Short mmCIF file of C-alpha atoms in Angstrom, two decimals:
data_model
loop_
_atom_site.label_atom_id
_atom_site.label_comp_id
_atom_site.label_asym_id
_atom_site.label_seq_id
_atom_site.Cartn_x
_atom_site.Cartn_y
_atom_site.Cartn_z
CA MET A 177 106.70 18.22 93.57
CA VAL A 178 106.54 20.88 96.24
CA VAL A 179 107.41 24.52 96.84
CA LEU A 180 110.54 24.65 98.95
CA ALA A 181 110.34 28.34 99.95
CA ALA A 182 108.50 31.58 99.20
CA SER A 183 110.75 34.60 99.56
CA ILE A 184 111.06 38.32 98.90
CA ILE A 185 114.60 39.50 98.20
CA SER A 186 116.24 42.71 97.04
CA LYS A 187 117.94 43.01 93.69
CA SER A 188 121.28 42.54 95.39
CA GLY A 189 120.20 39.18 96.84
CA LYS A 190 119.43 40.31 100.42
CA ALA A 191 116.71 38.17 101.96
CA LEU A 192 113.88 40.37 103.30
CA VAL A 193 111.19 37.75 103.97
CA SER A 194 111.51 33.99 103.47
CA ARG A 195 109.13 31.20 104.48
CA GLN A 196 110.37 27.59 104.13
CA PHE A 197 107.79 24.84 103.71
CA VAL A 198 110.17 21.88 103.97
CA ASP A 199 112.96 21.07 106.40
CA MET A 200 116.05 22.91 105.17
CA SER A 201 119.00 24.56 106.89
CA ARG A 202 119.48 28.30 107.05
CA ILE A 203 122.80 28.07 105.18
CA ARG A 204 121.18 26.30 102.24
CA ILE A 205 118.26 28.75 101.85
CA GLU A 206 120.58 31.73 102.17
CA GLY A 207 122.85 30.21 99.52
CA LEU A 208 119.92 29.61 97.15
CA LEU A 209 118.63 33.16 97.56
CA ALA A 210 122.10 34.73 97.20
CA ALA A 211 122.73 32.82 93.97
CA PHE A 212 119.49 33.97 92.31
CA PRO A 213 120.54 37.53 91.25
CA LYS A 214 123.61 36.10 89.49
CA LEU A 215 121.39 33.78 87.43
CA VAL A 216 118.99 36.48 86.28
CA GLY A 217 120.12 37.71 82.89
CA THR A 218 119.51 41.13 81.42
CA GLY A 219 117.11 41.65 78.56
CA LYS A 220 115.42 38.27 79.00
CA GLN A 221 111.69 37.96 79.44
CA HIS A 222 111.53 34.73 81.45
CA THR A 223 109.68 34.05 84.69
CA TYR A 224 111.69 31.03 85.81
CA ILE A 225 115.28 29.81 85.98
CA GLU A 226 116.39 26.22 86.40
CA THR A 227 119.60 24.93 87.97
CA GLU A 228 120.77 21.36 88.58
CA ASN A 229 118.66 20.93 91.72
CA VAL A 230 115.98 23.66 91.96
CA ARG A 231 113.81 25.91 89.88
CA TYR A 232 113.30 29.63 90.57
CA VAL A 233 109.87 31.04 89.65
CA TYR A 234 109.99 34.79 90.13
CA GLN A 235 108.32 38.15 89.48
CA LEU A 236 109.72 41.65 89.83
CA LEU A 237 107.69 43.90 92.19
CA GLU A 238 109.12 47.40 91.69
CA SER A 239 112.48 47.20 93.53
CA VAL A 240 112.19 43.66 95.00
CA TYR A 241 111.81 40.11 93.67
CA LEU A 242 108.98 37.80 94.70
CA LEU A 243 110.50 34.35 94.43
CA LEU A 244 109.33 30.74 94.67
CA VAL A 245 112.03 28.09 95.08
CA THR A 246 110.73 24.68 93.93
CA ASN A 247 112.20 21.35 92.90
CA LYS A 248 112.46 20.59 89.21
CA GLN A 249 109.64 18.04 89.34
CA SER A 250 107.11 20.63 90.51
CA ASN A 251 104.21 21.58 88.22
CA ILE A 252 105.32 24.91 86.78
CA LEU A 253 101.75 25.93 85.81
CA GLU A 254 100.58 25.50 89.39
CA ASP A 255 103.67 27.38 90.60
CA LEU A 256 102.93 30.28 88.25
CA ASP A 257 99.35 30.41 89.60
CA THR A 258 100.71 30.45 93.17
CA LEU A 259 103.17 33.23 92.25
CA ARG A 260 100.38 35.28 90.68
CA LEU A 261 98.26 35.00 93.88
CA LEU A 262 101.19 35.96 96.11
CA SER A 263 101.97 38.98 93.90
CA LYS A 264 98.44 40.27 94.61
CA ILE A 265 98.65 39.57 98.35
CA VAL A 266 101.96 41.36 99.00
CA PRO A 267 100.62 44.88 98.13
CA GLU A 268 97.62 44.25 100.40
CA TYR A 269 99.86 44.02 103.49
CA SER A 270 102.88 46.15 102.58
CA TYR A 271 102.26 49.89 102.19
CA SER A 272 105.37 50.26 99.95
CA LEU A 273 107.16 47.70 97.79
CA ASP A 274 110.68 48.50 99.00
CA GLU A 275 113.00 47.14 101.67
CA GLU A 276 111.59 49.33 104.44
CA GLY A 277 107.95 48.52 103.70
CA ILE A 278 108.58 44.77 103.33
CA CYS A 279 110.57 44.55 106.58
CA LYS A 280 107.92 46.41 108.61
CA THR A 281 105.19 43.98 107.50
CA ALA A 282 107.33 40.82 107.48
CA PHE A 283 105.25 38.85 109.97
CA GLU A 284 101.95 39.73 108.24
CA LEU A 285 103.41 38.52 104.93
CA ILE A 286 104.64 35.26 106.48
CA PHE A 287 101.18 34.57 107.93
CA ALA A 288 99.62 35.28 104.52
CA PHE A 289 102.12 32.94 102.80
CA ASP A 290 101.12 30.18 105.24
CA GLU A 291 97.47 30.56 104.24
CA VAL A 292 98.33 30.21 100.53
CA ILE A 293 100.87 27.36 100.74
CA THR A 294 100.62 24.38 103.11
CA ILE A 295 103.50 21.87 103.30
CA GLY A 296 104.62 23.05 99.88
CA HIS A 297 101.27 22.73 98.11
CA LYS A 298 98.95 25.55 97.08
CA GLU A 299 95.62 25.97 98.88
CA ASN A 300 92.47 26.82 96.92
CA VAL A 301 91.88 30.25 98.48
CA THR A 302 91.20 33.80 97.35
CA ILE A 303 92.66 37.11 98.51
CA ALA A 304 89.53 37.91 100.51
CA GLN A 305 89.71 34.54 102.29
CA VAL A 306 93.38 35.03 103.13
CA LYS A 307 92.66 38.44 104.68
CA GLN A 308 89.75 37.01 106.65
CA TYR A 309 91.83 34.10 107.97
CA CYS A 310 94.65 36.43 109.01
CA GLU A 311 92.32 38.83 110.82
CA MET A 312 90.97 35.86 112.84
CA GLU A 313 87.66 37.54 113.61
CA SER A 314 85.42 35.46 115.84
CA HIS A 315 81.68 35.94 116.11
CA GLU A 316 81.70 34.05 119.40
CA GLU A 317 84.34 36.41 120.79
CA LYS A 318 82.30 39.48 119.79
CA LEU A 319 79.18 37.96 121.35
CA HIS A 320 81.09 37.18 124.54
CA LYS A 321 82.36 40.76 124.77
CA LEU A 322 78.85 42.15 124.23
CA VAL A 323 77.45 39.91 126.98
CA LEU A 324 80.30 40.88 129.30
CA GLN A 325 79.77 44.60 128.62
CA SER A 326 76.03 44.27 129.24
CA LYS A 327 76.74 42.63 132.60
CA ILE A 328 79.16 45.43 133.49
CA ASN A 329 76.56 48.07 132.56
CA GLU A 330 73.89 46.25 134.57
CA THR A 331 76.19 46.08 137.58
CA LYS A 332 76.91 49.80 137.32
CA ASP A 333 73.18 50.56 137.26
CA ILE A 334 72.65 48.41 140.36
CA MET A 335 75.54 50.18 142.10
CA LYS A 336 74.05 53.58 141.31
CA GLN A 337 70.65 52.49 142.60
CA LYS A 338 72.17 51.10 145.81
CA ALA A 339 74.14 54.32 146.34
CA ILE A 340 70.94 56.35 145.96
CA GLU A 341 69.13 54.09 148.46
CA ILE A 342 71.98 54.33 150.98
CA THR A 343 72.11 58.11 150.66
CA LYS A 344 68.37 58.35 151.08
CA SER A 345 68.35 56.06 154.14
CA LYS A 346 71.12 58.12 155.78
CA PHE A 347 69.19 61.31 155.08
CA GLU A 348 65.98 59.86 156.54
CA LYS A 349 67.92 58.59 159.57
CA ASN A 350 69.45 62.01 160.23
CA ARG A 351 66.03 63.64 160.00
CA GLY A 352 64.52 61.00 162.23
CA GLU A 353 67.07 61.77 164.94
CA LYS A 354 65.66 65.29 165.14
CA GLY A 355 62.21 63.89 166.00
CA GLY A 356 58.85 64.57 164.44
CA LEU A 357 59.24 62.17 161.54
CA THR A 358 60.59 59.17 163.42
CA SER A 359 57.30 57.36 163.42
CA MET A 360 57.12 57.45 159.64
CA GLY A 361 59.93 54.92 159.22
CA SER A 362 61.20 54.67 155.68
CA GLY A 363 58.66 57.14 154.36
CA ARG A 364 55.94 54.76 153.14
CA ILE A 365 52.53 55.76 154.49
CA GLU A 366 49.28 53.90 154.15
CA SER A 367 46.66 56.57 153.72
CA GLY A 368 43.32 56.49 155.42
CA PHE A 369 41.52 58.07 152.49
CA GLY A 370 40.43 54.70 151.15
CA SER A 371 41.59 51.19 150.50
CA ASP A 372 41.92 51.84 146.78
CA ILE A 373 44.70 54.44 146.99
CA SER A 374 48.13 54.00 148.54
CA ILE A 375 50.37 56.99 149.13
CA SER A 376 54.08 56.34 148.73
CA SER A 377 57.04 58.64 148.70
CA THR A 378 59.32 56.12 147.05
CA GLY A 379 57.43 55.45 143.81
CA SER A 380 55.54 57.21 141.09
CA GLY A 381 52.94 56.30 138.56
CA PHE A 382 49.92 54.07 138.97
CA GLY A 383 49.39 51.92 142.07
CA SER A 384 48.47 48.26 142.30
CA ALA A 385 45.04 48.25 143.96
CA SER A 386 43.19 51.00 142.15
CA GLY A 387 45.62 51.39 139.32
CA PHE A 388 46.94 54.65 140.73
CA GLY A 389 49.64 55.45 143.28
CA VAL A 390 49.79 58.97 144.59
CA ASN A 391 53.28 60.33 145.11
CA THR A 392 53.86 62.38 148.18
CA ASP A 393 56.89 63.64 150.01
CA VAL A 394 57.24 62.87 153.67
CA ASP A 395 58.74 66.32 154.13
CA SER A 396 55.33 67.90 153.54
CA PHE A 397 53.85 66.07 156.54
CA SER A 398 54.55 67.70 159.86
CA SER A 399 52.91 67.06 163.18
CA LYS A 400 52.36 69.81 165.73
CA PRO A 401 53.21 68.68 169.26
CA LYS A 402 50.25 68.71 171.57
CA GLY A 403 50.40 70.22 175.03
CA ARG A 404 53.36 72.11 176.30
CA PRO A 405 56.72 71.65 174.54
CA PRO A 406 59.28 69.31 176.08
CA ALA A 407 61.72 70.67 178.58
CA SER A 408 64.64 70.17 176.24
CA ALA A 409 63.12 72.64 173.81
CA THR A 410 62.91 75.51 176.35
CA ALA A 411 65.81 74.79 178.67
CA PRO A 412 68.77 77.10 178.15
CA PRO A 413 72.08 75.52 177.15
CA LYS A 414 74.32 74.66 180.04
CA GLY A 415 77.89 75.71 180.21
CA LEU A 416 79.10 72.26 181.08
CA GLY A 417 78.95 69.16 178.94
CA MET A 418 79.96 68.28 175.44
CA GLN A 419 78.85 70.44 172.54
CA LEU A 420 78.85 69.19 168.96
CA GLY A 421 80.16 71.48 166.28
CA LYS A 422 82.82 71.98 163.63
CA THR A 423 86.31 72.14 165.04
CA GLN A 424 88.97 74.44 163.72
CA ARG A 425 90.81 71.50 162.15
CA THR A 426 87.68 70.52 160.21
CA ASN A 427 87.28 74.10 158.99
CA GLN A 428 90.90 74.17 157.83
CA PHE A 429 90.38 70.93 155.92
CA LEU A 430 87.25 72.27 154.23
CA GLU A 431 89.00 75.50 153.34
CA SER A 432 91.85 73.56 151.72
CA LEU A 433 89.35 71.58 149.64
CA LYS A 434 87.66 74.81 148.54
CA ALA A 435 91.05 76.25 147.56
CA GLU A 436 91.57 73.23 145.26
CA GLY A 437 88.31 74.00 143.49
CA GLU A 438 86.16 71.37 145.21
CA VAL A 439 82.50 72.28 145.76
CA ILE A 440 81.62 71.82 149.43
CA VAL A 441 77.99 71.34 150.41
CA GLU A 442 77.38 72.43 153.97
CA ASP A 443 75.53 69.95 156.17
CA VAL A 444 72.43 71.87 157.17
CA ARG A 445 69.83 69.82 159.00
CA PRO A 446 66.27 70.79 158.17
CA SER A 447 64.08 71.68 161.10
CA VAL A 448 60.93 69.76 161.95
CA GLY A 449 58.05 70.74 159.71
CA GLN A 450 60.35 72.26 157.10
CA SER A 451 59.91 70.92 153.57
CA ARG A 452 62.51 70.57 150.84
CA PRO A 453 62.20 72.87 147.84
CA ALA A 454 62.06 70.58 144.84
CA VAL A 455 60.71 71.71 141.50
CA PRO A 456 59.13 75.17 141.26
CA PRO A 457 55.84 75.21 143.20
CA LEU A 458 52.73 74.39 141.22
CA THR A 459 50.39 77.32 140.74
CA ASP A 460 48.04 76.04 138.03
CA PRO A 461 45.41 73.37 138.79
CA VAL A 462 46.87 71.02 136.13
CA THR A 463 50.51 70.72 135.09
CA LEU A 464 51.83 68.51 132.27
CA THR A 465 55.56 67.86 132.02
CA VAL A 466 57.36 66.54 128.94
CA GLU A 467 60.83 65.28 129.84
CA GLU A 468 63.41 63.48 127.69
CA LYS A 469 66.64 61.87 128.86
CA LEU A 470 69.50 61.59 126.38
CA ASN A 471 72.09 58.76 126.37
CA VAL A 472 74.74 59.20 123.66
CA THR A 473 78.15 57.62 123.04
CA LEU A 474 80.17 59.20 120.22
CA LYS A 475 83.40 57.90 118.71
CA ARG A 476 86.43 60.15 118.89
CA ASP A 477 87.10 59.67 115.15
CA GLY A 478 83.50 60.33 114.17
CA GLY A 479 80.35 58.25 114.19
CA VAL A 480 77.80 57.20 116.78
CA SER A 481 78.14 54.10 118.98
CA ASN A 482 74.92 54.64 120.93
CA PHE A 483 72.05 57.12 120.66
CA ASP A 484 69.03 56.60 122.89
CA VAL A 485 66.29 59.06 123.87
CA GLN A 486 63.75 58.11 126.53
CA GLY A 487 60.83 60.44 127.17
CA THR A 488 57.87 60.65 129.52
CA LEU A 489 54.69 62.73 129.77
CA SER A 490 53.54 63.16 133.37
CA LEU A 491 50.46 64.76 134.88
CA GLN A 492 50.12 66.65 138.18
CA ILE A 493 46.74 67.80 139.56
CA LEU A 494 46.34 69.98 142.65
CA ASN A 495 42.67 69.39 143.45
CA GLN A 496 40.70 66.16 143.15
CA ASP A 497 37.81 68.08 141.59
CA ASP A 498 39.90 68.66 138.45
CA GLY A 499 40.75 64.95 138.00
CA LEU A 500 37.93 64.08 135.57
CA ILE A 501 39.74 65.21 132.45
CA GLN A 502 41.32 63.99 129.23
CA VAL A 503 44.52 65.30 127.68
CA GLN A 504 44.67 66.08 123.97
CA ILE A 505 48.20 66.02 122.57
CA GLU A 506 49.94 66.49 119.27
CA THR A 507 53.07 64.52 118.30
CA GLY A 508 55.79 65.79 116.03
CA GLY A 509 55.35 62.98 113.52
CA ASN A 510 58.86 61.57 113.95
CA PRO A 511 58.69 57.99 112.55
CA GLY A 512 61.67 56.89 114.65
CA ILE A 513 59.82 57.46 117.95
CA LEU A 514 57.77 54.66 119.46
CA PHE A 515 55.06 55.68 121.96
CA LYS A 516 53.73 53.47 124.74
CA THR A 517 50.78 54.35 126.96
CA HIS A 518 50.17 53.34 130.56
CA PRO A 519 48.05 50.15 130.93
CA ASN A 520 45.17 52.18 132.42
CA ILE A 521 45.04 54.56 129.42
CA ASN A 522 42.52 53.97 126.64
CA LYS A 523 44.81 52.89 123.79
CA ASP A 524 42.16 53.09 121.05
CA LEU A 525 41.35 56.67 122.01
CA PHE A 526 45.03 57.56 121.86
CA SER A 527 45.65 55.80 118.54
CA ASN A 528 42.64 57.33 116.78
CA GLU A 529 42.38 60.82 118.27
CA ASN A 530 45.67 61.46 120.14
CA ILE A 531 43.71 61.83 123.40
CA LEU A 532 44.98 60.44 126.70
CA GLY A 533 42.09 59.32 128.88
CA LEU A 534 41.40 56.54 131.36
CA LYS A 535 39.67 53.33 130.32
CA ASP A 536 37.03 54.09 132.96
CA PRO A 537 35.79 57.63 132.20
CA ASN A 538 34.14 57.85 135.62
CA ARG A 539 37.42 57.50 137.47
CA PRO A 540 39.43 60.70 138.01
CA PHE A 541 43.15 61.09 137.81
CA PRO A 542 44.76 61.18 141.29
CA ALA A 543 45.49 64.60 142.76
CA GLY A 544 47.99 66.04 145.19
CA GLN A 545 50.95 63.93 144.04
CA ALA A 546 54.45 65.31 144.45
CA GLY A 547 57.62 64.59 142.52
CA ASP A 548 57.17 63.75 138.85
CA GLY A 549 53.44 63.10 139.08
CA VAL A 550 51.56 60.37 137.23
CA GLY A 551 53.19 58.98 134.09
CA LEU A 552 50.76 58.88 131.16
CA LEU A 553 52.97 58.24 128.14
CA LYS A 554 56.46 56.97 127.42
CA TRP A 555 58.46 56.91 124.23
CA ARG A 556 61.88 55.92 122.96
CA MET A 557 64.07 56.84 120.00
CA GLN A 558 67.25 55.08 118.83
CA SER A 559 69.45 55.95 115.87
CA VAL A 560 72.95 55.65 114.42
CA ASP A 561 72.62 58.80 112.29
CA GLU A 562 75.13 61.41 113.41
CA SER A 563 72.97 64.22 112.02
CA VAL A 564 70.44 63.86 114.87
CA VAL A 565 73.09 64.35 117.56
CA PRO A 566 72.56 67.79 119.16
CA LEU A 567 76.22 68.37 120.11
CA THR A 568 79.44 66.86 118.72
CA ILE A 569 83.00 67.24 119.96
CA ASN A 570 86.24 67.13 117.97
CA CYS A 571 89.44 66.75 120.06
CA TRP A 572 92.93 67.08 118.53
CA PRO A 573 95.89 66.48 120.89
CA SER A 574 99.33 67.09 119.37
CA VAL A 575 102.77 66.89 121.00
CA SER A 576 105.25 69.66 120.25
CA GLY A 577 108.54 69.46 122.09
CA ASN A 578 107.91 69.06 125.81
CA GLU A 579 104.29 70.25 125.62
CA THR A 580 100.99 68.83 124.39
CA TYR A 581 98.61 71.21 122.61
CA VAL A 582 94.98 70.14 122.82
CA SER A 583 92.43 71.77 120.52
CA ILE A 584 88.76 71.01 121.16
CA GLU A 585 85.90 72.16 118.98
CA TYR A 586 82.17 71.76 119.47
CA GLU A 587 79.46 71.87 116.81
CA ALA A 588 75.81 72.18 117.81
CA SER A 589 72.81 71.24 115.72
CA SER A 590 70.37 73.97 114.75
CA MET A 591 67.47 71.90 116.12
CA PHE A 592 68.09 72.90 119.74
CA ASP A 593 69.25 75.88 121.77
CA LEU A 594 71.40 74.31 124.49
CA GLN A 595 71.61 75.77 127.99
CA ASN A 596 74.18 75.35 130.77
CA VAL A 597 76.59 73.35 128.61
CA ILE A 598 79.53 71.79 130.50
CA ILE A 599 82.22 69.83 128.63
CA SER A 600 84.51 67.89 131.01
CA VAL A 601 87.89 66.86 129.58
CA PRO A 602 90.03 64.43 131.65
CA LEU A 603 93.67 65.45 132.05
CA PRO A 604 96.86 63.69 133.16
CA ALA A 605 98.00 64.23 136.74
CA LEU A 606 99.20 67.86 136.88
CA ARG A 607 100.95 69.93 139.52
CA GLU A 608 99.52 73.14 138.13
CA ALA A 609 96.42 74.09 136.22
CA PRO A 610 96.65 73.78 132.41
CA SER A 611 97.38 76.89 130.40
CA VAL A 612 94.25 77.84 128.43
CA LYS A 613 95.37 79.74 125.32
CA GLN A 614 91.97 80.38 123.73
CA ILE A 615 88.39 79.64 124.74
CA ASP A 616 84.86 80.50 123.68
CA GLY A 617 83.21 80.54 127.07
CA GLU A 618 84.67 79.89 130.52
CA SER A 619 86.89 77.19 132.00
CA ARG A 620 87.48 75.73 135.45
CA TYR A 621 90.18 73.27 136.52
CA ASP A 622 89.10 70.57 138.98
CA SER A 623 92.35 69.46 140.60
CA ARG A 624 90.68 66.77 142.69
CA ASN A 625 89.37 64.87 139.65
CA SER A 626 92.05 66.23 137.27
CA THR A 627 89.51 67.50 134.74
CA LEU A 628 89.10 70.74 132.81
CA GLU A 629 85.50 71.93 132.63
CA TRP A 630 84.53 74.08 129.66
CA SER A 631 81.22 75.84 130.28
CA ILE A 632 79.01 77.74 127.85
CA LEU A 633 75.91 79.39 129.28
CA LEU A 634 73.89 79.26 126.05
CA ILE A 635 74.44 77.85 122.56
CA ASP A 636 72.11 79.33 119.97
CA ASP A 637 72.30 80.62 116.39
CA SER A 638 75.01 83.11 117.40
CA ASN A 639 77.53 80.44 118.51
CA ARG A 640 76.69 77.09 116.94
CA SER A 641 80.41 76.28 116.96
CA GLY A 642 83.24 77.18 119.28
CA SER A 643 86.71 76.07 120.27
CA MET A 644 89.13 75.86 123.17
CA GLU A 645 92.90 75.32 123.19
CA PHE A 646 95.05 74.50 126.21
CA VAL A 647 98.55 73.25 126.89
CA VAL A 648 99.66 70.46 129.25
CA PRO A 649 102.91 68.45 129.67
CA PRO A 650 103.51 65.58 127.20
CA ALA A 651 100.76 62.97 127.41
CA ASP A 652 99.23 60.22 125.34
CA SER A 653 96.15 61.19 123.31
CA SER A 654 94.00 58.53 125.02
CA VAL A 655 94.36 60.40 128.35
CA PHE A 656 91.93 63.08 127.18
CA PHE A 657 89.08 60.59 126.70
CA PRO A 658 86.29 59.93 127.51
CA ILE A 659 84.95 63.50 127.29
CA SER A 660 81.69 64.01 129.20
CA LEU A 661 78.99 66.51 128.25
CA CYS A 662 75.89 67.76 130.01
CA PHE A 663 73.30 70.33 128.97
CA THR A 664 69.59 71.06 128.90
CA ALA A 665 67.21 72.29 126.22
CA ALA A 666 63.66 73.58 126.16
CA ASN A 667 62.78 71.60 123.01
CA THR A 668 62.48 67.83 122.68
CA PHE A 669 63.04 65.25 119.94
CA SER A 670 59.42 64.12 120.05
CA ASP A 671 58.14 67.72 119.73
CA LEU A 672 55.15 66.54 121.76
CA LYS A 673 52.69 69.34 122.53
CA VAL A 674 49.71 69.46 124.87
CA VAL A 675 46.90 70.97 122.80
CA ASN A 676 44.04 71.10 125.27
CA ILE A 677 42.45 69.73 128.45
CA LEU A 678 39.00 68.17 127.91
CA PRO A 679 36.72 68.14 130.98
CA LEU A 680 34.44 65.07 131.31
CA LYS A 681 31.94 66.56 133.77
CA GLY A 682 31.09 69.59 131.66
CA GLY A 683 31.85 73.19 132.30
CA PRO A 684 35.02 75.08 131.53
CA ALA A 685 38.34 73.24 131.34
CA PRO A 686 40.71 73.81 134.26
CA LYS A 687 43.67 76.07 133.67
CA PHE A 688 46.81 74.11 132.85
CA SER A 689 50.51 74.74 132.28
CA ARG A 690 53.08 72.90 130.15
CA ARG A 691 56.71 72.18 130.84
CA ALA A 692 59.22 70.60 128.45
CA GLN A 693 62.89 69.78 128.94
CA LEU A 694 65.62 67.75 127.26
CA SER A 695 68.54 66.80 129.50
CA THR A 696 71.54 64.52 129.31
CA GLU A 697 71.83 61.38 131.40
CA ASN A 698 75.02 59.92 129.90
CA TYR A 699 76.68 61.81 127.04
CA GLN A 700 80.30 60.88 126.22
CA VAL A 701 82.93 60.91 123.50
CA VAL A 702 85.06 57.77 123.82
#
């Protein structure tokens, strides 16, 4: 009382898919299937046919027969129920009920038949369960992949941090060889202004002893040599001896790199006492900076995989006399943004009145810090809504003959005016630059990295959308991903505004300036 085979055959008797559930030879099953069309009569409304040895339970699916071959002792009601379930499963896996569609999905159908019938007997399953079993999704596998990806991302972050430290140590070493700053070591200086304040060039924010750490740059410290200068400083260069400089071969190599489009940064050693120009010099007594970093991963077919905004509000004060202040702010009221104050900030004052002030009102904010200043407030925003994404990319590669036409279109949100937009598209290895047929903006081909950079100086209401089309030799569509984007904007997601500066010692409030910027840290279309 078992099902011998479940098969799909054409009207002429050609076997398209057949799954045997008992031990039988190929000649026998082919003979049984070839004999079935001869037994089917015309004008009869039956769903089964019996012979001396077997019973055929069948159903016509457009141009093919779905057929169960059973022995005569099998329960025909159970066989009809099995046939009905299989007739619903076949259209789920085959896009067309003809010979071509059945043959292309033959293995999927065999796997589905195995989930319905086991050793000739029907399993108590539904269509949804059969699809789930065939997909073989594993929660443990997904969790393992997420953990593995998080480890990879963490390792990349550590690598970036190590690279920054190595670069910084090399730079400090090169400057130390020139003299003047050698005694400073790695750049960490213990100030003599008091035991409560430590001055460090490698960190920012509040220190450990007093709660504040004052940022400073070792470049701003220069020592004037006492007495007469050393002899090496006044002696004229001698004609003999080795002289260090760029040889002609080095110049030729640099020129060849420049010809390929590579940007070459000349190695210019700063002189002693010369300071690096960082951000624009501070002119107002108090400066407040609102900065947001954007991390976005978009899917090439639409949708958002990751959207993360991290923002900070930092304070810079020139003179210590202006440190006894409080900062009154106004948030944009975005419910998706979570704010977090520094531990030394009065949280109740911020929650009730949107005022940032120290827990001890008699303690001033530190002054004279360089870099990003003192961090007062942090916030974060995460979302999966594509409507909040400021810039989306749509890439359409299509092969025509021996060429691949790539059409790229950008669409910018009306929330931001984007500045210095650069869209980097990876390309296959090319001997010549790609042929750009149409572009809204400018393009540059980087032969070293094999990327095409599409730059737009400003995206505002006049050009919220634009396109570019270029042609390359035949290539797979996955070659053109991931697409990287970078830009800046003067507005932020938090729409945080500094309303006023409140002096605590009385008198007029010090003059202050506000800066706000949104920039990309990692923005890709994968």
